[in-house]
CSV table of C-alpha atoms and ligand atoms in Angstrom, one decimal:
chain,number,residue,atom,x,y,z
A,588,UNK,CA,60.8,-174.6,-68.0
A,589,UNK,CA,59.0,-173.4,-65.1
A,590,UNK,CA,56.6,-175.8,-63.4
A,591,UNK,CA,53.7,-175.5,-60.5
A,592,UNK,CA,53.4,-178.0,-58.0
A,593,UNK,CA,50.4,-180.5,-59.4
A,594,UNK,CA,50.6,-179.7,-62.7
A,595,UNK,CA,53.6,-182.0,-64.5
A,596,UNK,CA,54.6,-181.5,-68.1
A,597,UNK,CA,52.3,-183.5,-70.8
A,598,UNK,CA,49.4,-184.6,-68.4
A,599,UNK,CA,51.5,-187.1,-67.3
A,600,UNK,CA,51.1,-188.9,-63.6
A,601,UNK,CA,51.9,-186.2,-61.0
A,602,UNK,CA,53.2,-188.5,-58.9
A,603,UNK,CA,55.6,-190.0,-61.5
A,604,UNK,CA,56.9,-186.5,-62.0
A,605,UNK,CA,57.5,-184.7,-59.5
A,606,UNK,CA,59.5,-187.5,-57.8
A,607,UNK,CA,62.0,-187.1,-60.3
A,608,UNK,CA,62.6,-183.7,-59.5
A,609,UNK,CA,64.6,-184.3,-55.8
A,610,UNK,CA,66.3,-186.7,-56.3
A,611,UNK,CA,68.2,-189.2,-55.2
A,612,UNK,CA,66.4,-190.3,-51.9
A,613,UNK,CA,67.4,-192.8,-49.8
A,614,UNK,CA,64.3,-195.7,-49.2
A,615,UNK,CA,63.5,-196.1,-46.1
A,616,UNK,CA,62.2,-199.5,-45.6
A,617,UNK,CA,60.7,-199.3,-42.6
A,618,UNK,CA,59.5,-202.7,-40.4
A,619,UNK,CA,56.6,-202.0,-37.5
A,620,UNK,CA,54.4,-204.1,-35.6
A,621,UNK,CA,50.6,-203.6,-34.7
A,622,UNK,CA,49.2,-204.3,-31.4
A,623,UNK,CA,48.5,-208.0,-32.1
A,624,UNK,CA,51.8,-208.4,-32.3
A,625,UNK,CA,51.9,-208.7,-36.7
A,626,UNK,CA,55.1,-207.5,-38.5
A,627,UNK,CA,55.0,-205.0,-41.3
A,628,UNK,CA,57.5,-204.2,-43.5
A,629,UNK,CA,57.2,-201.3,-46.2
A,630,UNK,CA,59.5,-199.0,-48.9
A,631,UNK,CA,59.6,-195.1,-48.4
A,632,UNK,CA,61.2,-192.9,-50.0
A,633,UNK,CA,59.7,-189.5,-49.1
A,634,UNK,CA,62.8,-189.7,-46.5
A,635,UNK,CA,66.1,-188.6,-44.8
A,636,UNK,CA,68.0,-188.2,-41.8
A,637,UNK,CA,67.3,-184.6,-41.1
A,638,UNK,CA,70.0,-183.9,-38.4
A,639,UNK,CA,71.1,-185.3,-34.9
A,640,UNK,CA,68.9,-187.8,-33.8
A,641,UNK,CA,65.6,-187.3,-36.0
A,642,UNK,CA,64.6,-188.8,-39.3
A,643,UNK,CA,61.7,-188.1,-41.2
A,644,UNK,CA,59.6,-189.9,-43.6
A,645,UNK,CA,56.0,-189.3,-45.6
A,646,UNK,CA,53.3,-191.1,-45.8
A,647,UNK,CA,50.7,-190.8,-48.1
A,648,UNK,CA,46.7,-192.2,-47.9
A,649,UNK,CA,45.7,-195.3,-49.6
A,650,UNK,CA,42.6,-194.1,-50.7
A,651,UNK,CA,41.0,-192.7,-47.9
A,652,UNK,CA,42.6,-195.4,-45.5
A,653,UNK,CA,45.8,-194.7,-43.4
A,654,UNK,CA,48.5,-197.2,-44.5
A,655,UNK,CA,49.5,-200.3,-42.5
A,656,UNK,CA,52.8,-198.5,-41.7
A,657,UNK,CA,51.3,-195.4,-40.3
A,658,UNK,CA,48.4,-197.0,-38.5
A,659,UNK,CA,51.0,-199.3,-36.5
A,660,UNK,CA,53.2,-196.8,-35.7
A,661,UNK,CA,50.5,-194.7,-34.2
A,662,UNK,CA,49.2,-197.7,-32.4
A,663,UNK,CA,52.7,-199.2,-30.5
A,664,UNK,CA,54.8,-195.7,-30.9
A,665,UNK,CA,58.0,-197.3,-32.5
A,666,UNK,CA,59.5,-198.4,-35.5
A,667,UNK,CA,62.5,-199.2,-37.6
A,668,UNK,CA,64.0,-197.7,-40.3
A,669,UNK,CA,65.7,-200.7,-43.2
A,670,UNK,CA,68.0,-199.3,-45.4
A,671,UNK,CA,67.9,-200.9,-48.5
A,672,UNK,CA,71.1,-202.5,-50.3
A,673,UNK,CA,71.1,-204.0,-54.0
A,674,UNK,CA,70.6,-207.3,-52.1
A,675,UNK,CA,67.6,-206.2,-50.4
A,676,UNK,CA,66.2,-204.3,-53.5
A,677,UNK,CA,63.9,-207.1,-54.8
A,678,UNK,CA,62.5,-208.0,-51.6
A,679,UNK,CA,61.9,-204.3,-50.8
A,680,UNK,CA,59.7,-203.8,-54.1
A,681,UNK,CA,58.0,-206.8,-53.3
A,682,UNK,CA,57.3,-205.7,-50.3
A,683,UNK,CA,55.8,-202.7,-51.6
A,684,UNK,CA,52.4,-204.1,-53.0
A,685,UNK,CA,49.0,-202.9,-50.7
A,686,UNK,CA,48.9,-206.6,-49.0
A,687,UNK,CA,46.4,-206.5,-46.5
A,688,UNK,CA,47.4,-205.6,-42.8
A,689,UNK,CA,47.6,-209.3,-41.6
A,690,UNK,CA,50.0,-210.1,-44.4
A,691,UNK,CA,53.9,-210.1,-42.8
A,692,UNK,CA,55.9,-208.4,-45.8
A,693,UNK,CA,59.0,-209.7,-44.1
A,694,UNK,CA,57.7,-213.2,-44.4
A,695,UNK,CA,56.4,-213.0,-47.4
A,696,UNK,CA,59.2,-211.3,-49.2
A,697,UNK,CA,61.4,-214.1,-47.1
A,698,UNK,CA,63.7,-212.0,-45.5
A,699,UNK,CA,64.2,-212.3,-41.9
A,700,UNK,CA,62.6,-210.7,-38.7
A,701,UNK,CA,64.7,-210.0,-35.2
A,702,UNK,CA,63.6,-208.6,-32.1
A,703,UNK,CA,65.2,-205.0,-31.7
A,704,UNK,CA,67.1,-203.7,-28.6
A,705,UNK,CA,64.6,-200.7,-27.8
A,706,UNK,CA,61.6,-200.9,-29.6
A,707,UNK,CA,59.0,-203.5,-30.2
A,708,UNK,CA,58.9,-203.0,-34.2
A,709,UNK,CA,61.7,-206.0,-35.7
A,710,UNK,CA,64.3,-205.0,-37.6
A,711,UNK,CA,65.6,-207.0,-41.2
A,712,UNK,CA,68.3,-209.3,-40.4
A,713,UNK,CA,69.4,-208.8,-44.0
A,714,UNK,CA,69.4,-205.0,-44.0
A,715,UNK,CA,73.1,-204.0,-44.1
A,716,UNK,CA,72.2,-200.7,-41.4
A,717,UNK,CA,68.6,-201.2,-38.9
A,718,UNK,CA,67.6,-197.6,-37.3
A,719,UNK,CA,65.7,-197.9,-34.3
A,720,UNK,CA,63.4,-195.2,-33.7
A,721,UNK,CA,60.8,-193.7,-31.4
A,722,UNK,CA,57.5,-192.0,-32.6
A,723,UNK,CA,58.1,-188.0,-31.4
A,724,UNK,CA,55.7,-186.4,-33.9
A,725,UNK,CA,53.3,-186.8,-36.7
A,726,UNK,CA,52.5,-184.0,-38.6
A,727,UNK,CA,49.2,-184.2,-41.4
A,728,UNK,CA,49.7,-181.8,-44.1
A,729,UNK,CA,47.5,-181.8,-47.3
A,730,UNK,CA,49.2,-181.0,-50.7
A,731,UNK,CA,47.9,-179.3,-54.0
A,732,UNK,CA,46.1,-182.1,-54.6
A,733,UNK,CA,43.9,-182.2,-51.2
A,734,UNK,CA,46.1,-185.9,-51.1
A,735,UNK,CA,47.0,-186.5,-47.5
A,736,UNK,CA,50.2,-187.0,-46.3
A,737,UNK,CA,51.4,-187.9,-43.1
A,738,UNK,CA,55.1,-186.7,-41.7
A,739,UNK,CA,56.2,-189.5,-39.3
A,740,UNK,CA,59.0,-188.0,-37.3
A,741,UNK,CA,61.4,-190.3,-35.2
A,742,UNK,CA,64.3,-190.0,-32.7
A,743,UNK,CA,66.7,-192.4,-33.5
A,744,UNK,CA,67.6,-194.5,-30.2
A,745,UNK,CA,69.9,-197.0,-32.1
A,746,UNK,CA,72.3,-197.7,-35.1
A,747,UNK,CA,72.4,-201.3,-35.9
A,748,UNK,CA,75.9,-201.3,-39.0
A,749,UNK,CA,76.9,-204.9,-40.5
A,750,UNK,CA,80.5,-205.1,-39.1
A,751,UNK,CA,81.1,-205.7,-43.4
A,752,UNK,CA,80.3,-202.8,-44.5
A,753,UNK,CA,82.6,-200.5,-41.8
A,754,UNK,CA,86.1,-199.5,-43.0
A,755,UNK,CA,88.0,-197.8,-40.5
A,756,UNK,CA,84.7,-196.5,-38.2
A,757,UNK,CA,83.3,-195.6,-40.9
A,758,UNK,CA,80.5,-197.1,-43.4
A,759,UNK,CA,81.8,-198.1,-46.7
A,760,UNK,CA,79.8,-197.5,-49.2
A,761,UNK,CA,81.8,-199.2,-51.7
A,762,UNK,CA,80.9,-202.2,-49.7
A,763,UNK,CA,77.5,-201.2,-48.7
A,764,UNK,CA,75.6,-200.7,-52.2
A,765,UNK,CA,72.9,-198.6,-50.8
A,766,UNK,CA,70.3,-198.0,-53.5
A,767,UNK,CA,68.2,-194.8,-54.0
A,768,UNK,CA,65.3,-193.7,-55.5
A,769,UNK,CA,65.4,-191.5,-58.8
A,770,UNK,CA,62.0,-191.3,-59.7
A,771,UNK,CA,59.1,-192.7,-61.6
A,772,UNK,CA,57.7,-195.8,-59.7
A,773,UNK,CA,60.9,-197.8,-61.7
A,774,UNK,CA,64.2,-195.7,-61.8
A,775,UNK,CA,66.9,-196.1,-59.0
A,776,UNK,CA,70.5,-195.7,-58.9
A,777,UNK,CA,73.6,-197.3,-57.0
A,778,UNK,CA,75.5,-195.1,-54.1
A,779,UNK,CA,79.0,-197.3,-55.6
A,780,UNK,CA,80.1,-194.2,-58.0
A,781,UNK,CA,81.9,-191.6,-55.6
A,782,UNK,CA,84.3,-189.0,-55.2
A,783,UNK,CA,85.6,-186.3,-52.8
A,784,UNK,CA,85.5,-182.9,-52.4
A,785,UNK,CA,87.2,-180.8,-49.7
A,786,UNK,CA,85.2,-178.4,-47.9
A,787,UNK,CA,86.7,-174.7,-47.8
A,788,UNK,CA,88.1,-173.0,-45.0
A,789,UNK,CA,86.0,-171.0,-42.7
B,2038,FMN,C1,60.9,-197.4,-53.7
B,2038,FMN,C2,59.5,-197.1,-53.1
B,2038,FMN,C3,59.3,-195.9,-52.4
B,2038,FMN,C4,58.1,-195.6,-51.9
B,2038,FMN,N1,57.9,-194.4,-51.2
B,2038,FMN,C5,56.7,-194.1,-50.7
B,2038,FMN,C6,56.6,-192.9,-49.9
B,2038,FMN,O1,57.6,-192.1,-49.7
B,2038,FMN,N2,55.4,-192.6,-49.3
B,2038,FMN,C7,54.3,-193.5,-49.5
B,2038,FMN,O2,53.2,-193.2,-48.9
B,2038,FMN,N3,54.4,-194.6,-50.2
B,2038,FMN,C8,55.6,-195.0,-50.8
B,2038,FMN,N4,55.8,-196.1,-51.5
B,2038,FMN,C9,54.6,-197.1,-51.6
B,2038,FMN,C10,54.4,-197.9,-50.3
B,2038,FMN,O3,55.6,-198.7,-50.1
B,2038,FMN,C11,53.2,-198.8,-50.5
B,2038,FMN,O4,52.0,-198.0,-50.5
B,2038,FMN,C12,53.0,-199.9,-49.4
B,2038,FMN,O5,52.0,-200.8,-49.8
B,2038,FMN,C13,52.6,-199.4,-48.1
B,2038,FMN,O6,52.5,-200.5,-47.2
B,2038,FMN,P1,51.7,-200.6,-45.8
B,2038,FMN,O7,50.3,-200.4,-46.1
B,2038,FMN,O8,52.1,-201.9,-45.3
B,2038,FMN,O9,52.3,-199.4,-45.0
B,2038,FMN,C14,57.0,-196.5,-52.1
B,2038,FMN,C15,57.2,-197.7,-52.8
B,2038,FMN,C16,58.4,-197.9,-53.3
B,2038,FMN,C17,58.6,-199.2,-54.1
């Protein structure tokens, strides 16, 4: 089957299509704070490390309206990145809903905020890895549907890692239970079922 970008198989939801078509992505969860000093805490999963010290997420319009995330990011010029465990995965959909900007998702879900090392966003006590990054870029780019996206580029300045999760200086993801994001607004999968695979020789 060959398929165009913005126009999914029986009329259904674009949205609900198409991100079931790269898959799995990791969620960032990713806590800000606006210049009043409010914490913010949302799910993305338009994400990924993308090499040395950058990560990359999208963000997309709310209607017409930039989302809480992006507008505090653009505001302070920091923010962290959550990632999210089977622990966290309730809170983290919660967290999701369009509450309005004064709301504190990270209250309100009832997880718990702590001042970062480097940047002014918080980070989630209960997230088994915090990323602490610094705004280097946005980019706006527009898709086939004229919706508006926004790339929010980051250097990473620092790795928070739950001393539970590392076996041997490495994370364990047998003990982590990262979740990612299969697709719909409803399908993830568990990082727990894993095996190895040599690379070849040069
Ligand atoms: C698992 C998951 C992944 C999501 N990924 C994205 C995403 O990549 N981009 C986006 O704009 N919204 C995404 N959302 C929706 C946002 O989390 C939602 O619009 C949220 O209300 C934004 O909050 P804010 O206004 O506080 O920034 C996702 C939601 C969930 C549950």
């Amino acid at each position: 089957m060959k398929v165009e970008p913005g126009k999914p198989p029986n009329n259904q939801p674009s949205h609900s299509f198409f991100s079931s078509v790269v898959v799995p992505r990791p969620i960032a969860f990713v806590s800000t704070v606006n210049e009043k000093g409010q914490y913010n805490a949302a799910p993305f999963s338009a994400f990924s490390r993308l090499g040395g010290s950058v990560l990359a997420f999208g963000i997309s319009r709310r209607g017409h309206r930039k989302k809480d995330t992006l507008a505090n990011i653009e505001a302070v010029g920091d923010f962290v990145v959550n990632m999210v465990d089977e622990n966290l995965a309730q809170a983290m959909n919660k967290a999701s809903r369009a509450f309005p900007p004064e709301v504190d998702e990270i209250k309100e879900t009832g997880l718990t905020p702590v001042k970062s090392d480097k940047v002014k966003s918080p980070r989630i006590a209960e997230a088994p890895i915090s990323i602490e990054c610094k705004l280097m870029q946005t980019i706006e780019v527009g898709d086939t549907a004229n919706r508006h996206h926004t790339i929010v580029i980051g250097q990473i300045l620092l790795y928070h890692i739950k001393d539970e999760i590392m076996t041997d200086g490495n994370v364990d993801h047998r003990k982590a239970k990262i979740i990612a994001r299969l697709g719909g607004t409803d399908i993830y999968c568990r990082t727990t079922d894993i095996f190895e695979m040599r690379r070849p020789n040069k």
